[in-house]
Amino acid sequence: MTVPKEMPEKWARAGAPPSWSRKKPSWGTEEERRARANDREYNERFQYASNCIKTSKYNILTFLPVNLFEQFQEVANTYFLFLLILQLIPQISSLSWFTTIVPLVLVLTITAVKDATDDYFRHKSDNQVNNRQSQVLINGILQQEQWMNVCVGDIIKLENNQFVAADLLLLSSSEPHGLCYIETAELDGETNTKVRQAIPVTSELGDISKLAKFDGEVICEPPNNKLDKFSGTLYWKESKFPLSNQNMLLRGCVLRNTEWCFGLVIFAGPDTKLMQNSGRTKFKRTSIDRLMNTLVLWIFGFLVCMGVILAIGNAIWEHEVGTRFQVYLPWDEAVDSAFFSGFLSFWSYIIILNTVVPISLYVSVEVIRLGHSYFINWDKKMFCVKKRTPAEARTTTLNEELGQVEYIFSDKTGTLTQNIMVFNKCSINGHSYGDVFDVLGHKAELGERPEPVNFSFNPLADKKFLFWDPTLLEAVKMGDPHTHEFFRLLSLCHTVMSEEKNEGELYYKAQSPDEGALVTAARNFGFVFRSRTPKTITVHEMGTAITYQLLAILDFNNIRKRMSVIVRNPEGKIRLYCKGADTILLDRLHHSTQELLNTTADHLNEYAGEGLRTLVLAYKDLDEEYYEEWAERRLQASLAQDSREDRLASVYEEVESDMMLLGATAIEDKLQQGVPETIALLTLANIKIWVLTGDKQETAVNIGYSCKMLTDDMTEVFIVTGHTVLEVREELRKAREKMMDSSRTVGNGFTYQEKLSSSKLTSVLEAVAGEYALVINGHSLAHALEADMELEFLETACACKAVICCRVTPLQKAQVVELVKKYKKAVTLAIGDGANDVSMIKTAHIGVGISGQEGIQAVLASDYSFSQFKFLQRLLLVHGRWSYLRMCKFLCYFFYKNFAFTMVHFWFGFFCGFSAQTVYDQYFITLYNIVYTSLPVLAMGVFDQDVPEQRSMEYPKLYEPGQLNLLFNKREFFICIAQGIYTSVLMFFIPYGVFAEATRDDGTQLADYQSFAVTVATSLVIVVSVQIGLDTGYWTAINHFFIWGSLAVYFAILFAMHSNGLFDMFPNQFRFVGNAQNTLAQPTVWLTIVLTTVVCIMPVVAFRFLKLNLKPDLSDTVRYTQLVRKKQKAQHRCMRRVGRTGSRRSGYAFSHQEGFGELIMSGKNMRLSSLALSGFTTRSSSSWIESLRRKKSDSASSPSGGADKPLKG
């Protein structure tokens, strides 16, 4: 490729990049970004995106067509549009078009208004952002430009507290050495200040005249969404300079504590990393949604079958009977045969019977879900007063899925723990500090400890810092060289920023709580990190200010799991200081430190056993010659165009070897309040909790015991630490064998082998006796997740009550969740608080974000968020269970009432010559689902509850029906359909039989079409109203108003439509004047309505009465308990009224509460049911749940989990 003519000759020499072809053709994807400063003409050739952003979807012209097109992507909307088109064909339509168009237009309008409102706010936000002002250097002059007019290659001036307009390469700033400070809250939610630095060659360009002459060109990676990575090269003055993320200011950041800075635009508008990260999250659907889609298809098939039956009936009737009455009932002009008449009749009945799946179903479901979401947002018991943070439902589509969770995958740090780090203990040169001993040499507990260490000798000490072991301070004061070097490392090896608002008042801004705790500890022990520049770090060591030259920072990442700095002290000695995870650092120590390593390893195990987070510290002296050679290799690696990170990692690996061990730190991260109780409750609800953490094994295991996931009563805790595939497979096999051996005899005379031969292995694991836990390391997990072993791992893990995965990467977290999703028919929930949990949160069926100390990236990726782990129990056991219960009851009733309504037309077809004549008035058909029966079922779907929230928490076993999907499944669906068909049969044939012989008061025949229609419609509305009254378990004023109000509205509209007034105004539409009044004035009609209602409702009442007495549900038993308690309280009040002061109050309710509380707090017997209702129930209510759980297990095609304990009634 030839060099462009306008390119300076110097670019054609060795310093120039190898290819000058245009890298972003309009038809392809961008391979690399090229941006030349102050040269818009050159940059425009690449057709880069402008800085104008557009998050809106519509404009005034496109809104209607685009929105309608999107809405008709929904199968239901398309289906109803198809029906509307059929109704416009006179030959087949027996209903007016408005019976379908009214509800369809209503739904489309509501959705369109919602979409338009959302898009209006997006337009408003876009305009506000695009019209922000920015200072752009154009033709050597700073000019005010709107953000939308900023282009790639422009140089922009930013001032303090301004937002960054685009992704910029920092060129220079008002701070020394080209430093500037930014806040990245809009990007990652972290409010702590971060530092960015211009490369030295451009940091001198602070003058506008110099910047105007700057013509450097940046060649870098194409636009992507990686916030923490950037790789590029600046070509200028016949040289090339490596660029990294530390040189970039990203759009959305805010400039802080920096008077001004200049930056070169690299990415603009939609190419910026902020916009690249605003992609749509994967849409999640609930299991009920998926089931509904299947059921709707079945119903449609049923609808077609009914249409075919009635069409065949029409063809036969027309052939056998209709041909004889051609004089009186002539066929339409287009109809020339009985067969064609049947064909038209088929479509007519499809129109008439389509109400088995009304469009209002989909609207009602969304309204109910929205109501449930508001209940979560408004829950004051999930509001954190300390942080002023409410719970938030960030999606409205998953609420009922919260009532079906079987597996919870939880992060540890910041989720189970507070992520507020405290320097607790340390090991220095083989000596452990942090424990306090009494005069007898026994370790003192926290309450028995003396006063904390006095740091008054240090005027710069942090007064909030507490440490209890005075011997460490004595070692520092006595000048112990190892102790001094230990704290010197902590004061130098970090990326903390220091801010000194007043003399001696230091404020540290750390990127992680761990770093902040370590630097604060060094500060209190006399090694005070005071300030930094890009090339120096100033530390006050025991009162003396010492400035170290900072030669290199080898930064931390999730792969390296360590961080190093290379510094030169005032004497000119070069030293590398390193801190990192013990599993990484201990392998990189010099062999001469073996003895010290053994001692330190013992201390590390001791600290980890106490649940502390550990880091190992080491150093290495470097001679000048070696450092110069190594620095050159590092420079070459940083300039590499491809595999830059791998090359840098290799160079870092080389220098971070043969280090000398200094010691280790132990930081305490305390459990959040209520974590043990929450885990105990969720375990009683048969929810399995897996902890996925990056901490070391001992720390994770200790936290497991602290939060009652692991207990001393467990049969065995299996620990998998194999380093090879064979080792991991063998350890998993041994674990399964031990579980099988302990359950050699399952019971009922069946041996283990017999059970194995008669069913799948998963059924065996269901029968495993005892409680087990599995702890697996990250390197072992990597092998366990391989395709040929993942089933063995899942099978073993699911047989355990608790699973802890240690040292796992963010990707492995997501892989574990995906594994359970793939093979288990179970709902998964992932909960975390940090950026490393995002992939896990997005992978699970439900993602929950904790708004904690690590920013809000997890919250932004989540479906639900709150501030403390303990709120999870309320989210699942109260809101989740209620949402599932309400949605299931809503769907059951909805299908029932619509089949009862629609099937009457089917029976009537056999008595009207299959002519597609409707039973009801067409206005009744239109209003039935959107007026007469819509509000009562909505009220039930939004407000209903079987037991109060306290009982939901008190009896976690109430949660199990949701896990087993008992309340709405194919069986329940068919029961609802059967009840609806039964109701429709009685609804039609009872009035039909009565009207055949009945007469009016004046002796005339009662039977006529309109009187029959009014009677059947009135019976229907009353029956479905009584039915919803029976289905409602929790009555509110709204329920009463909607149910009885809907009945009143029905009668009001009925009489209005048969009134003289409407007939006078619309004589062609309302022809049957006075029919309703005349019909409902007849006692025979009311007796018929009452008879129909009683015969329809009594079997339901009888069935429920028998079920309540013979086979009560757990919720029935709990409600009975409540009634008994209320009666007891009433009796006690009566006793007090009559002055029986000597009588003793029954202690049942209180002793029950106490026993349950002890069970939760001890965590020793999670096998027991939470039922504790033996005083009230004589029958076990467990059999139905256990048998269904067994059936579910047997039908699963893949391994499923652990030993489910029977409910004990």
XYZ file of N, CA, C and O in Angstrom, residues 1026-1081:
224
model
N -69.181 -14.984 42.259
C -69.173 -15.817 43.473
C -67.899 -16.664 43.505
O -67.279 -16.838 44.562
N -67.495 -17.177 42.346
C -66.288 -18.011 42.280
C -65.051 -17.238 42.696
O -64.211 -17.746 43.445
N -64.925 -16.000 42.259
C -63.734 -15.237 42.648
C -63.801 -14.867 44.128
O -62.767 -14.729 44.787
N -65.042 -14.749 44.638
C -65.165 -14.554 46.078
C -64.637 -15.755 46.842
O -63.967 -15.616 47.872
N -64.897 -16.960 46.335
C -64.377 -18.177 46.962
C -62.859 -18.267 46.807
O -62.161 -18.760 47.696
N -62.349 -17.804 45.674
C -60.907 -17.909 45.411
C -60.098 -16.878 46.186
O -58.905 -17.070 46.405
N -60.721 -15.784 46.579
C -59.992 -14.715 47.266
C -59.688 -15.134 48.696
O -60.589 -15.440 49.471
N -58.420 -15.157 49.037
C -58.020 -15.557 50.379
C -57.784 -14.389 51.311
O -57.687 -14.556 52.518
N -57.661 -13.193 50.760
C -57.361 -12.019 51.585
C -58.212 -10.866 51.069
O -57.991 -10.336 49.986
N -59.213 -10.512 51.854
C -60.171 -9.500 51.410
C -59.705 -8.110 51.830
O -59.348 -7.879 52.978
N -59.735 -7.201 50.860
C -59.481 -5.789 51.141
C -60.696 -4.996 50.679
O -61.576 -5.516 49.990
N -60.715 -3.733 51.010
C -61.824 -2.880 50.557
C -61.847 -2.821 49.030
O -62.922 -2.746 48.414
N -60.666 -2.891 48.431
C -60.584 -2.835 46.965
C -61.229 -4.081 46.353
O -61.955 -3.990 45.358
N -60.958 -5.255 46.951
C -61.589 -6.480 46.446
C -63.104 -6.381 46.512
O -63.809 -6.710 45.537
N -63.625 -5.949 47.656
C -65.080 -5.804 47.806
C -65.634 -4.843 46.762
O -66.633 -5.126 46.105
N -64.965 -3.715 46.636
C -65.455 -2.683 45.708
C -65.462 -3.196 44.271
O -66.439 -2.998 43.537
N -64.409 -3.867 43.865
C -64.304 -4.334 42.480
C -65.295 -5.459 42.183
O -65.923 -5.480 41.114
N -65.444 -6.414 43.113
C -66.331 -7.551 42.845
C -67.784 -7.105 42.803
O -68.500 -7.328 41.819
N -68.216 -6.462 43.885
C -69.637 -6.077 43.930
C -69.890 -4.881 43.014
O -70.986 -4.756 42.450
N -68.892 -4.054 42.821
C -69.023 -2.930 41.886
C -69.170 -3.414 40.458
O -69.940 -2.838 39.675
N -68.424 -4.480 40.095
C -68.542 -5.026 38.743
C -69.942 -5.582 38.499
O -70.504 -5.437 37.403
N -70.520 -6.243 39.518
C -71.899 -6.729 39.395
C -72.862 -5.570 39.186
O -73.758 -5.618 38.334
N -72.663 -4.498 39.980
C -73.544 -3.330 39.848
C -73.392 -2.690 38.467
O -74.390 -2.298 37.841
N -72.179 -2.602 37.982
C -71.938 -2.021 36.656
C -72.604 -2.876 35.589
O -73.171 -2.351 34.616
N -72.554 -4.195 35.754
C -73.200 -5.083 34.768
C -74.690 -4.780 34.660
O -75.224 -4.609 33.553
N -75.354 -4.708 35.810
C -76.797 -4.467 35.768
C -77.107 -3.065 35.248
O -78.082 -2.860 34.508
N -76.270 -2.093 35.604
C -76.491 -0.724 35.129
C -76.381 -0.662 33.605
O -77.234 -0.059 32.924
N -75.349 -1.279 33.047
C -75.170 -1.272 31.592
C -76.255 -2.087 30.909
O -76.773 -1.708 29.846
N -76.626 -3.224 31.527
C -77.666 -4.076 30.945
C -78.978 -3.305 30.798
O -79.607 -3.304 29.723
N -79.427 -2.640 31.869
C -80.682 -1.893 31.798
C -80.566 -0.691 30.865
O -81.525 -0.322 30.185
N -79.354 -0.095 30.829
C -79.160 1.066 29.948
C -79.279 0.658 28.482
O -79.877 1.376 27.662
N -78.711 -0.501 28.129
C -78.722 -0.930 26.736
C -80.120 -1.342 26.266
O -80.386 -1.389 25.066
N -81.004 -1.659 27.208
C -82.373 -2.014 26.830
C -83.345 -0.893 27.176
O -84.539 -1.131 27.350
N -82.846 0.319 27.263
C -83.684 1.449 27.654
C -84.233 2.167 26.430
O -83.712 2.042 25.319
N -85.262 2.958 26.655
C -85.877 3.738 25.577
C -84.921 4.807 25.048
O -84.929 5.119 23.856
N -84.122 5.362 25.949
C -83.234 6.449 25.543
C -82.243 6.022 24.463
O -82.084 6.710 23.445
N -81.563 4.903 24.673
C -80.591 4.441 23.683
C -81.284 4.022 22.391
O -80.750 4.202 21.290
N -82.489 3.452 22.527
C -83.218 3.057 21.319
C -83.583 4.281 20.473
O -83.481 4.268 19.241
N -83.990 5.358 21.152
C -84.330 6.577 20.421
C -83.124 7.143 19.688
O -83.242 7.660 18.574
N -81.916 7.036 20.310
C -80.717 7.596 19.694
C -80.147 6.672 18.622
O -79.700 7.115 17.565
N -80.134 5.348 18.898
C -79.540 4.385 17.961
C -80.517 3.228 17.736
O -80.324 2.113 18.229
N -81.569 3.455 16.965
C -82.600 2.403 16.819
C -82.091 1.145 16.131
O -82.616 0.057 16.389
N -81.083 1.263 15.277
C -80.576 0.078 14.573
C -79.648 -0.777 15.459
O -79.433 -1.961 15.164
N -79.096 -0.167 16.498
C -78.149 -0.893 17.333
C -78.807 -1.480 18.582
O -78.378 -2.525 19.074
N -79.773 -0.803 19.145
C -80.385 -1.245 20.409
C -81.889 -1.451 20.166
O -82.722 -0.641 20.563
N -82.193 -2.595 19.541
C -83.567 -2.837 19.089
C -84.468 -3.454 20.157
O -85.674 -3.385 20.054
N -83.852 -4.086 21.173
C -84.672 -4.871 22.114
C -85.014 -4.018 23.342
O -84.445 -4.176 24.416
N -85.926 -3.113 23.143
C -86.280 -2.157 24.191
C -87.018 -2.871 25.322
O -87.951 -3.645 25.083
N -86.582 -2.660 26.558
C -87.260 -3.186 27.729
C -87.081 -4.663 27.970
O -87.700 -5.220 28.893
N -86.249 -5.325 27.177
C -86.114 -6.782 27.326
C -85.547 -7.160 28.686
O -86.028 -8.081 29.344
N -84.512 -6.472 29.121
C -83.875 -6.803 30.408
C -84.851 -6.602 31.555
O -84.971 -7.452 32.456
N -85.562 -5.475 31.512
C -86.519 -5.201 32.588
C -87.619 -6.265 32.629
O -87.984 -6.760 33.714
N -88.111 -6.628 31.470
C -89.189 -7.624 31.434
C -88.706 -9.007 31.871
O -89.399 -9.721 32.609
N -87.528 -9.371 31.414
C -87.010 -10.715 31.735
C -86.704 -10.836 33.218
O -87.101 -11.823 33.878
N -85.975 -9.848 33.760
C -85.549 -9.938 35.156
C -86.683 -9.624 36.127
O -86.492 -9.714 37.343
N -87.834 -9.268 35.599
C -88.999 -9.073 36.475
C -89.721 -10.390 36.745
O -90.610 -10.456 37.610
